[in-house]
PDB file of C-alpha atoms in Angstrom:
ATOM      1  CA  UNK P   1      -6.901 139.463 258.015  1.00 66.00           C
ATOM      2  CA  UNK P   2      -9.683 137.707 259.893  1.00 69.00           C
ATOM      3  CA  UNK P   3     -13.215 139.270 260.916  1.00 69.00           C
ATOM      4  CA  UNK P   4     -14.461 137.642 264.093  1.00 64.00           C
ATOM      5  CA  UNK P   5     -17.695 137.358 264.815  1.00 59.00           C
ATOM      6  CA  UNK P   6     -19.743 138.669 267.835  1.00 56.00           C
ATOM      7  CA  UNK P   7     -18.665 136.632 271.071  1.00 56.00           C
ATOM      8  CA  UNK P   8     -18.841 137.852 274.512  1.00 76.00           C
ATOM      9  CA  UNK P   9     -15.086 138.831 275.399  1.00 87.00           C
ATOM     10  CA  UNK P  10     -11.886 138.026 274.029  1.00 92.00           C
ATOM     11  CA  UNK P  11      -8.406 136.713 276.110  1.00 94.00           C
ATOM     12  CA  UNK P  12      -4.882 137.962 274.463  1.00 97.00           C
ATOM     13  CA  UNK P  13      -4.748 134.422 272.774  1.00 95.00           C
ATOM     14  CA  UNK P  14      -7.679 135.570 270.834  1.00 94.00           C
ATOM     15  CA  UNK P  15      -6.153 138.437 268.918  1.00 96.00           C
ATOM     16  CA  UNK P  16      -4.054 139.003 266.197  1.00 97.00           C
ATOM     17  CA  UNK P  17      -2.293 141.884 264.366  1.00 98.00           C
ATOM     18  CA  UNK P  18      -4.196 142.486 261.511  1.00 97.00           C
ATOM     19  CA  UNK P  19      -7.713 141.252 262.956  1.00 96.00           C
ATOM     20  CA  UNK P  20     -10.792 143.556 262.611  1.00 97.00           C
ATOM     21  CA  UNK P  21     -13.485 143.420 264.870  1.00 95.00           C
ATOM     22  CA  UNK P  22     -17.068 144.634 263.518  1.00 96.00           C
ATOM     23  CA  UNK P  23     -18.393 144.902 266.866  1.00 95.00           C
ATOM     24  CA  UNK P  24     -21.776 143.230 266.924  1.00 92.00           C
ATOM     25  CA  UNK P  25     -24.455 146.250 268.656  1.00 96.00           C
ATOM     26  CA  UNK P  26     -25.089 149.888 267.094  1.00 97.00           C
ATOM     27  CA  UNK P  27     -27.166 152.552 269.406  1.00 98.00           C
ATOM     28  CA  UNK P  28     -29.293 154.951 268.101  1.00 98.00           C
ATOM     29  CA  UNK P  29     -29.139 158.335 270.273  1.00 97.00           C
ATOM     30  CA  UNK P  30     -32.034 160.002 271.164  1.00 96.00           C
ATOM     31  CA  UNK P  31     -32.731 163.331 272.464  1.00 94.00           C
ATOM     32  CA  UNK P  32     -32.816 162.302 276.301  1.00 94.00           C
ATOM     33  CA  UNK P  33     -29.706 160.222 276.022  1.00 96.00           C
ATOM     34  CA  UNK P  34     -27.732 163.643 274.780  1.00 95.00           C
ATOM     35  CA  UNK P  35     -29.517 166.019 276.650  1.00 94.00           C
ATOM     36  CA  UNK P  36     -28.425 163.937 279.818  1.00 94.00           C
ATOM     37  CA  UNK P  37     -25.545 163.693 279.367  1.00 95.00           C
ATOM     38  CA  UNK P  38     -24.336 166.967 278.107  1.00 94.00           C
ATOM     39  CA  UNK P  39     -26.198 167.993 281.514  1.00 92.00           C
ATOM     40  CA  UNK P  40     -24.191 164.750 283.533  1.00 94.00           C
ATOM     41  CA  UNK P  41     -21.222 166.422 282.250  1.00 95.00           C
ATOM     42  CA  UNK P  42     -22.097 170.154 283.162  1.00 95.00           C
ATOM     43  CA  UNK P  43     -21.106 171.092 279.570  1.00 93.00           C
ATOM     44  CA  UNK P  44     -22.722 174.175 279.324  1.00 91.00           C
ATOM     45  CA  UNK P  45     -22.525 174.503 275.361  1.00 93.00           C
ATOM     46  CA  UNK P  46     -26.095 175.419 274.170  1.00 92.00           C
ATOM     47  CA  UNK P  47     -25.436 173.501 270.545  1.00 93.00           C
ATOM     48  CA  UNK P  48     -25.961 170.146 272.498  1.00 93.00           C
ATOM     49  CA  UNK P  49     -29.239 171.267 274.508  1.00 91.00           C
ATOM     50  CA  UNK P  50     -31.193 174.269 272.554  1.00 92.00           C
ATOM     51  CA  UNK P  51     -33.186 173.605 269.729  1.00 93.00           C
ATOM     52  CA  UNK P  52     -33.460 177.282 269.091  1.00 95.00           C
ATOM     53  CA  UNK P  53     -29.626 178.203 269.618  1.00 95.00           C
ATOM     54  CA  UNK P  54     -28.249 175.217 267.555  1.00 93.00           C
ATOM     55  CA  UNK P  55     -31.138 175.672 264.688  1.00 94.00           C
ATOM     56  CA  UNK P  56     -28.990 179.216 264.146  1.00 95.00           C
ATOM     57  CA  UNK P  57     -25.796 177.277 263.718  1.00 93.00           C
ATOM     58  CA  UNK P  58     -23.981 176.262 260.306  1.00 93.00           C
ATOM     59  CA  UNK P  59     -25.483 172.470 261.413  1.00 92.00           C
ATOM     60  CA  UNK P  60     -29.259 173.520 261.902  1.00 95.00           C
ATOM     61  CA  UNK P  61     -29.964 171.178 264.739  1.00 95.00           C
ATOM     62  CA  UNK P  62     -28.698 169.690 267.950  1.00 95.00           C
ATOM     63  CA  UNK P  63     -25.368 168.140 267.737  1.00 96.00           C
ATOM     64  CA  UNK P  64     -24.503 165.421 269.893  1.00 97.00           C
ATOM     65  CA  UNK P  65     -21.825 165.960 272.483  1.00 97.00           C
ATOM     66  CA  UNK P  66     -18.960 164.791 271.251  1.00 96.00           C
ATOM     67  CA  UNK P  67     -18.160 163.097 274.614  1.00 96.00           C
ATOM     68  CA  UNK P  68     -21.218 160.953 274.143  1.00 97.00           C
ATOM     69  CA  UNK P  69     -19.769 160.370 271.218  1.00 98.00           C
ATOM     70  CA  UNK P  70     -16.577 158.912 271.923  1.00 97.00           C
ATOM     71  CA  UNK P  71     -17.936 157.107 275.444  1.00 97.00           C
ATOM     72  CA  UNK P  72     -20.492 155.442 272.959  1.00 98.00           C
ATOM     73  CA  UNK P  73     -17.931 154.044 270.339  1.00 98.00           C
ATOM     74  CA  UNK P  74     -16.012 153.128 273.365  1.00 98.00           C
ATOM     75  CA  UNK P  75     -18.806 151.266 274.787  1.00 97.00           C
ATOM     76  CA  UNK P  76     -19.922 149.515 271.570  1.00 97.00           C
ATOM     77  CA  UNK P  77     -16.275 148.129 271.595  1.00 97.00           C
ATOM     78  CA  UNK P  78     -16.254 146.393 274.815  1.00 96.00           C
ATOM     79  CA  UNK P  79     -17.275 143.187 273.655  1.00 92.00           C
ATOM     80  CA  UNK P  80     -14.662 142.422 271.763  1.00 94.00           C
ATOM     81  CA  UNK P  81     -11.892 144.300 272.596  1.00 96.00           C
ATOM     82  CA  UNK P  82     -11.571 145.030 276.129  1.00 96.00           C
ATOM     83  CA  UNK P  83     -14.412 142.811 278.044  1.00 95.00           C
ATOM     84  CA  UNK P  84     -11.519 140.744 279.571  1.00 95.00           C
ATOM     85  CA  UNK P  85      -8.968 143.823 280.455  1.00 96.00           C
ATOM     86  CA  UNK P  86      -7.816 144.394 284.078  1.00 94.00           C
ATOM     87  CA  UNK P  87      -6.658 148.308 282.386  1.00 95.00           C
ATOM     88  CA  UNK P  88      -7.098 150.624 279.470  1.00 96.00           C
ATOM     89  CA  UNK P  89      -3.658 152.152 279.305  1.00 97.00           C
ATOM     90  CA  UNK P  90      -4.304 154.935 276.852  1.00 97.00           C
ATOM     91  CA  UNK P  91      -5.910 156.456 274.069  1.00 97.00           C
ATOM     92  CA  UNK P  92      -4.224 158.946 271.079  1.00 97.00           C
ATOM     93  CA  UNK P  93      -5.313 159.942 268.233  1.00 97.00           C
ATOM     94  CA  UNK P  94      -8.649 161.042 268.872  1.00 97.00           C
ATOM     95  CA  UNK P  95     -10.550 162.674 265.429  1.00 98.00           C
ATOM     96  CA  UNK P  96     -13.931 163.460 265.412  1.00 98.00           C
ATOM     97  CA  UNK P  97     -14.505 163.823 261.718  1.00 97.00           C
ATOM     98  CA  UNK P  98     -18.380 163.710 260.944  1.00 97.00           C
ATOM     99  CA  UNK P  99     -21.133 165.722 262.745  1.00 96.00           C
ATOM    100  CA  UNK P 100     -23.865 163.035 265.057  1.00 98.00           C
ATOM    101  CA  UNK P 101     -26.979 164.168 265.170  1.00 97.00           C
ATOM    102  CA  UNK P 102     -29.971 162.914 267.778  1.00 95.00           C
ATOM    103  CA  UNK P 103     -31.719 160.021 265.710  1.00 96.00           C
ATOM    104  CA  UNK P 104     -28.096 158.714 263.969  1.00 98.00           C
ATOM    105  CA  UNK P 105     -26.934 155.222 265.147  1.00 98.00           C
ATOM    106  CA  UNK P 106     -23.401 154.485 265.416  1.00 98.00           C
ATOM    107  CA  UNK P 107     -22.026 150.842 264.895  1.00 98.00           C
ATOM    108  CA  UNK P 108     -18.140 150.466 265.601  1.00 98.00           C
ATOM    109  CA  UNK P 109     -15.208 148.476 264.339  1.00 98.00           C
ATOM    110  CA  UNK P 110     -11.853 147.815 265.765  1.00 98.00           C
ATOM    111  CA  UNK P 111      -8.413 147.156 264.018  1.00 98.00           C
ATOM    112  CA  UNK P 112      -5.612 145.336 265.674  1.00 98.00           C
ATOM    113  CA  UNK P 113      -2.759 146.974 264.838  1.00 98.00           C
ATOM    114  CA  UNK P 114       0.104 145.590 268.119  1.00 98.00           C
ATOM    115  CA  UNK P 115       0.426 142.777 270.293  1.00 98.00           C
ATOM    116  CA  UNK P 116       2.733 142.184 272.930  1.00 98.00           C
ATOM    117  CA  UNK P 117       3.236 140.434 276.233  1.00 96.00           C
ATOM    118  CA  UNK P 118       3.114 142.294 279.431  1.00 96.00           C
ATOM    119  CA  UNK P 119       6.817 142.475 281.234  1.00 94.00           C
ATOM    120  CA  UNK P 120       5.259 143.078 284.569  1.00 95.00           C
ATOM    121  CA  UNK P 121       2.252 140.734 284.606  1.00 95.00           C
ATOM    122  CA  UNK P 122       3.011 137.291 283.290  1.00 96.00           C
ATOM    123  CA  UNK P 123      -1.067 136.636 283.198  1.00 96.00           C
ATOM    124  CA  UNK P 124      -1.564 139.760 280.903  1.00 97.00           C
ATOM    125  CA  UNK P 125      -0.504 140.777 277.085  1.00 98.00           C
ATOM    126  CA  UNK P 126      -1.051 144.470 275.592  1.00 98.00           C
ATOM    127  CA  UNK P 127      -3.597 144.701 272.348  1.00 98.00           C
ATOM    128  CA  UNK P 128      -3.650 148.568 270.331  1.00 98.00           C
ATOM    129  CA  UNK P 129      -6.363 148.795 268.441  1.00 98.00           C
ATOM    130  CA  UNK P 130      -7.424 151.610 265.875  1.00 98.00           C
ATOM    131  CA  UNK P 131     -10.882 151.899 266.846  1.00 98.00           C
ATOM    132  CA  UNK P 132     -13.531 153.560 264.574  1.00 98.00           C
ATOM    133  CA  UNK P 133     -17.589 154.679 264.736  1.00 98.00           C
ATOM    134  CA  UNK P 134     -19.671 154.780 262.084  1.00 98.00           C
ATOM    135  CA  UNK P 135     -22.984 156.072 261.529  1.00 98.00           C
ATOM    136  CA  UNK P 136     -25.839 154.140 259.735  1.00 98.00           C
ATOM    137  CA  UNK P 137     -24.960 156.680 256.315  1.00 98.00           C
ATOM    138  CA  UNK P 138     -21.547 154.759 256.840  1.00 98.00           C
ATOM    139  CA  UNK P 139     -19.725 157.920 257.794  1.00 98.00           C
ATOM    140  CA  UNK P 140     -16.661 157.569 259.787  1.00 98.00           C
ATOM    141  CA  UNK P 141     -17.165 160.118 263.213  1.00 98.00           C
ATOM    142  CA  UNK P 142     -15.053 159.217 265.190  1.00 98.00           C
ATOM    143  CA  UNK P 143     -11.280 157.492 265.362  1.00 98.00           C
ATOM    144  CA  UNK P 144      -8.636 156.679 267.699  1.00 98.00           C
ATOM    145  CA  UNK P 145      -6.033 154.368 269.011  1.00 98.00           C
ATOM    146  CA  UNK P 146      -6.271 152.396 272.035  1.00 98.00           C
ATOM    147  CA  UNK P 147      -3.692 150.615 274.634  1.00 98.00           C
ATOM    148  CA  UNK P 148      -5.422 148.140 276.417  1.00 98.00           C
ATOM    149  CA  UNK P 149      -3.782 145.562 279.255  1.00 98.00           C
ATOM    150  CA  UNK P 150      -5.882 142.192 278.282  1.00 97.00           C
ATOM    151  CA  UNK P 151      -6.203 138.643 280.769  1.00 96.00           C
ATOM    152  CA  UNK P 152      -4.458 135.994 279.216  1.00 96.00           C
ATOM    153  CA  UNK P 153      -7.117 132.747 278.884  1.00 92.00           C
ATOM    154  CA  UNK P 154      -5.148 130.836 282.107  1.00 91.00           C
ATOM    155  CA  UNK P 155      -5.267 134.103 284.304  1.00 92.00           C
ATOM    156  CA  UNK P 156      -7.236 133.163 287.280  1.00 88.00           C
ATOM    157  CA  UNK P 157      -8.654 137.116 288.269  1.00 87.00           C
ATOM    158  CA  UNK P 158     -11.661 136.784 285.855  1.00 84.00           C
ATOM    159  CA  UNK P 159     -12.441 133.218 287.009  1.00 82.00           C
ATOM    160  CA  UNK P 160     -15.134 132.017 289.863  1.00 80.00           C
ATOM    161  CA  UNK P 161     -16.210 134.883 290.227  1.00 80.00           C
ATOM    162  CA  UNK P 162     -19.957 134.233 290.945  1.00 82.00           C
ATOM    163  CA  UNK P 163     -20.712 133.884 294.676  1.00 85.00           C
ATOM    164  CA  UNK P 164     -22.365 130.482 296.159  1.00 83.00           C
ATOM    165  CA  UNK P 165     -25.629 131.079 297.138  1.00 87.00           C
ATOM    166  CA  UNK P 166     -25.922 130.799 301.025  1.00 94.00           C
ATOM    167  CA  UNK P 167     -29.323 128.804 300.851  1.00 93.00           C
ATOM    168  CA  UNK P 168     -27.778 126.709 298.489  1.00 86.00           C
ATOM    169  CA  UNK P 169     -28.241 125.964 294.625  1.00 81.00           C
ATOM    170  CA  UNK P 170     -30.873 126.281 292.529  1.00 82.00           C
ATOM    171  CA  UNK P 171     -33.261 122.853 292.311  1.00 81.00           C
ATOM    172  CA  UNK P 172     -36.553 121.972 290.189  1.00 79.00           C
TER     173      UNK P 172
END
């Protein structure tokens, strides 16, 4: 097993079975950041928006949408495993096993777990990873397995990408 450390982006060459990924950024949520987008979402549950109607539930408080959730962890993984993907192919597995709460911060680690060269794009390979959140108690909230269609190093679709400027380059 190797732990990488924080880079930005990763080709297939990069990875191996057996890898793990502590991906370098953790986000605490705050109140705003839930509230939006439990409203973005038009998820009309009150336990993600009403102090007074969650403070009667079994948690006390505002819980975090669990969609938040799971697009956060997602995010946080980026970096490492899926800055240099042309497509996410799928997810499974999806557990939500620990309650987030506004004010928690979530950190996130990926396992490689397959590897395998794409049969219909010779400049592509195929990474799963069993992707994880944790919050700053160390608490695991979320899991799940991702499928994810990676750029090999040589591809050329991720390269020169920056346009020329049209008044020319930058001088001192």
């Amino acid at each position: 097993m190797t732990v990488h450390e924080a880079q930005i982006g990763r080709y297939y060459e990069d990875f191996a079975v057996g890898d793990v990924f502590r991906h370098p950024l953790g986000r605490t949520i705050g109140e705003s950041d839930n509230t939006w987008f439990t409203l973005l979402t038009l998820n009309t549950n009150q336990n993600h928006f009403n102090a007074d109607f969650a403070g009667r539930s079994p948690n006390g408080r505002i819980i975090v949408n669990s969609g938040l959730t799971v697009a956060l962890v997602l995010g946080l993984s980026v970096l490492d495993v899926s800055q240099n993907a042309l497509l996410n192919l799928g997810w499974t597995d999806i557990r939500l096993t620990h309650p987030v709460f506004v004010g928690d911060t979530v950190y996130a680690e990926s396992l490689i777990t397959e590897m395998r060269e794409s049969g219909s794009r010779p400049y592509a390979g195929i990474i799963t990873a069993r992707t994880r959140g944790l919050n700053q108690d160390g608490d695991e909230v979320v899991s799940w397995t991702r499928t994810v269609m990676v750029y090999k190093r040589d591809a050329p679709h991720d390269k020169n990408y920056f346009p020329e400027a049209k008044t020319g380059p930058l001088t001192a």
